[in-house]
PDB file of C-alpha atoms in Angstrom:
ATOM      1  CA  UNK R 125       0.022  -0.005   0.021  1.00  0.00           C
ATOM      2  CA  UNK R 126       1.340   3.389  -0.982  1.00  0.00           C
ATOM      3  CA  UNK R 127      -0.210   6.678   0.034  1.00  0.00           C
ATOM      4  CA  UNK R 128       0.507  10.277  -0.688  1.00  0.00           C
ATOM      5  CA  UNK R 129       0.757  12.563   2.205  1.00  0.00           C
ATOM      6  CA  UNK R 130      -1.735  15.177   3.309  1.00  0.00           C
ATOM      7  CA  UNK R 131      -2.613  17.780   0.781  1.00  0.00           C
ATOM      8  CA  UNK R 132      -0.433  20.828   1.446  1.00  0.00           C
ATOM      9  CA  UNK R 133      -3.337  23.108   0.996  1.00  0.00           C
ATOM     10  CA  UNK R 134      -4.921  21.576   4.103  1.00  0.00           C
ATOM     11  CA  UNK R 135      -1.891  22.641   6.280  1.00  0.00           C
ATOM     12  CA  UNK R 136      -2.875  24.539   9.391  1.00  0.00           C
ATOM     13  CA  UNK R 137      -5.786  22.372  10.623  1.00  0.00           C
ATOM     14  CA  UNK R 138      -4.390  19.654  12.839  1.00  0.00           C
ATOM     15  CA  UNK R 139      -7.746  17.878  13.033  1.00  0.00           C
ATOM     16  CA  UNK R 140      -7.811  17.423   9.274  1.00  0.00           C
ATOM     17  CA  UNK R 141      -4.145  16.196   9.256  1.00  0.00           C
ATOM     18  CA  UNK R 142      -4.969  13.803  12.081  1.00  0.00           C
ATOM     19  CA  UNK R 143      -7.992  12.463  10.227  1.00  0.00           C
ATOM     20  CA  UNK R 144      -5.965  11.823   7.081  1.00  0.00           C
ATOM     21  CA  UNK R 145      -3.153  10.138   9.056  1.00  0.00           C
ATOM     22  CA  UNK R 146      -5.796   7.934  10.724  1.00  0.00           C
ATOM     23  CA  UNK R 147      -7.178   6.881   7.409  1.00  0.00           C
ATOM     24  CA  UNK R 148      -3.683   6.052   5.945  1.00  0.00           C
ATOM     25  CA  UNK R 149      -2.938   4.150   9.184  1.00  0.00           C
ATOM     26  CA  UNK R 150      -6.136   2.153   8.778  1.00  0.00           C
ATOM     27  CA  UNK R 151      -4.917   0.988   5.427  1.00  0.00           C
ATOM     28  CA  UNK R 152      -1.630  -0.378   6.868  1.00  0.00           C
ATOM     29  CA  UNK R 153      -1.794  -4.241   7.072  1.00  0.00           C
ATOM     30  CA  UNK R 154      -0.201  -4.257  10.454  1.00  0.00           C
ATOM     31  CA  UNK R 155      -2.951  -1.997  11.814  1.00  0.00           C
ATOM     32  CA  UNK R 156      -5.651  -4.015  10.105  1.00  0.00           C
ATOM     33  CA  UNK R 157      -4.396  -7.193  11.704  1.00  0.00           C
ATOM     34  CA  UNK R 158      -4.600  -5.724  15.123  1.00  0.00           C
ATOM     35  CA  UNK R 159      -8.119  -5.527  16.681  1.00  0.00           C
ATOM     36  CA  UNK R 160      -6.956  -3.386  19.594  1.00  0.00           C
ATOM     37  CA  UNK R 161      -5.348  -0.842  17.352  1.00  0.00           C
ATOM     38  CA  UNK R 162      -8.350  -0.803  15.171  1.00  0.00           C
ATOM     39  CA  UNK R 163     -10.599  -0.179  18.211  1.00  0.00           C
ATOM     40  CA  UNK R 164      -8.544   2.919  18.930  1.00  0.00           C
ATOM     41  CA  UNK R 165      -8.893   4.284  15.455  1.00  0.00           C
ATOM     42  CA  UNK R 166     -12.444   3.382  14.511  1.00  0.00           C
ATOM     43  CA  UNK R 167     -15.172   5.504  16.210  1.00  0.00           C
ATOM     44  CA  UNK R 168     -18.124   3.447  17.597  1.00  0.00           C
ATOM     45  CA  UNK R 169     -20.425   5.352  15.287  1.00  0.00           C
ATOM     46  CA  UNK R 170     -18.271   4.608  12.268  1.00  0.00           C
ATOM     47  CA  UNK R 171     -20.234   4.115   8.961  1.00  0.00           C
ATOM     48  CA  UNK R 172     -18.716   3.648   5.493  1.00  0.00           C
ATOM     49  CA  UNK R 173     -20.258   3.026   2.199  1.00  0.00           C
ATOM     50  CA  UNK R 174     -17.753   1.028   0.212  1.00  0.00           C
ATOM     51  CA  UNK R 175     -17.227   1.212  -3.578  1.00  0.00           C
ATOM     52  CA  UNK R 176     -18.974  -2.251  -3.774  1.00  0.00           C
ATOM     53  CA  UNK R 177     -22.048  -0.663  -2.207  1.00  0.00           C
ATOM     54  CA  UNK R 178     -21.564  -2.553   1.028  1.00  0.00           C
ATOM     55  CA  UNK R 179     -22.005  -0.799   4.265  1.00  0.00           C
ATOM     56  CA  UNK R 180     -19.258  -1.171   6.855  1.00  0.00           C
ATOM     57  CA  UNK R 181     -19.861  -0.487  10.576  1.00  0.00           C
ATOM     58  CA  UNK R 182     -17.591  -0.282  13.655  1.00  0.00           C
ATOM     59  CA  UNK R 183     -18.331  -3.894  14.502  1.00  0.00           C
ATOM     60  CA  UNK R 184     -17.885  -5.211  10.914  1.00  0.00           C
ATOM     61  CA  UNK R 185     -14.503  -3.485  10.635  1.00  0.00           C
ATOM     62  CA  UNK R 186     -13.340  -4.983  13.945  1.00  0.00           C
ATOM     63  CA  UNK R 187     -14.365  -8.411  12.749  1.00  0.00           C
ATOM     64  CA  UNK R 188     -13.399  -8.358   9.083  1.00  0.00           C
ATOM     65  CA  UNK R 189     -10.129  -6.465   8.805  1.00  0.00           C
ATOM     66  CA  UNK R 190      -8.076  -8.770  11.047  1.00  0.00           C
ATOM     67  CA  UNK R 191      -9.385 -11.718   9.164  1.00  0.00           C
ATOM     68  CA  UNK R 192      -7.864 -10.381   5.781  1.00  0.00           C
ATOM     69  CA  UNK R 193      -5.366  -7.558   6.793  1.00  0.00           C
ATOM     70  CA  UNK R 194      -3.419  -7.519   3.486  1.00  0.00           C
ATOM     71  CA  UNK R 195      -4.193  -4.700   1.125  1.00  0.00           C
ATOM     72  CA  UNK R 196      -2.638  -3.995  -2.170  1.00  0.00           C
ATOM     73  CA  UNK R 197      -3.679  -0.508  -2.958  1.00  0.00           C
ATOM     74  CA  UNK R 198      -2.321   2.884  -3.854  1.00  0.00           C
ATOM     75  CA  UNK R 199      -4.006   5.871  -2.267  1.00  0.00           C
ATOM     76  CA  UNK R 200      -4.030   9.117  -4.239  1.00  0.00           C
ATOM     77  CA  UNK R 201      -5.886  12.401  -4.085  1.00  0.00           C
ATOM     78  CA  UNK R 202      -6.440  12.092  -0.343  1.00  0.00           C
ATOM     79  CA  UNK R 203      -8.034  15.051   1.263  1.00  0.00           C
ATOM     80  CA  UNK R 204     -10.219  16.099   4.147  1.00  0.00           C
ATOM     81  CA  UNK R 205     -12.984  18.701   4.698  1.00  0.00           C
ATOM     82  CA  UNK R 206     -14.722  19.737   7.934  1.00  0.00           C
ATOM     83  CA  UNK R 207     -18.441  19.176   7.501  1.00  0.00           C
ATOM     84  CA  UNK R 208     -19.360  20.294  10.954  1.00  0.00           C
ATOM     85  CA  UNK R 209     -17.422  21.226  14.151  1.00  0.00           C
ATOM     86  CA  UNK R 210     -17.151  17.560  15.056  1.00  0.00           C
ATOM     87  CA  UNK R 211     -17.345  15.879  11.589  1.00  0.00           C
ATOM     88  CA  UNK R 212     -14.525  15.454   9.184  1.00  0.00           C
ATOM     89  CA  UNK R 213     -14.861  13.772   5.724  1.00  0.00           C
ATOM     90  CA  UNK R 214     -11.752  12.111   4.318  1.00  0.00           C
ATOM     91  CA  UNK R 215     -11.853  11.055   0.704  1.00  0.00           C
ATOM     92  CA  UNK R 216      -9.357   9.535  -1.629  1.00  0.00           C
ATOM     93  CA  UNK R 217      -8.983   7.476  -4.884  1.00  0.00           C
TER      94      UNK R 217
END
């Protein structure tokens, strides 16, 4: 897995940088294999709509990722935007 770093245009908002770093960390096979580490990164209210159309929840992530931690992916165009004071959306290709 390769990832580009945070978009330099987002510099200055540590919350956005932290969200991007967290997402990149979640893509690391070592993190994906470790349920305790996942528990610290995935919020209990986590909800993701995958490219396949499948919905992923906190519980499904903690169950599924350690079972198949390897990921062959390249992350590009990663960015983050604050949708509300306590909501950040991270997107990437």
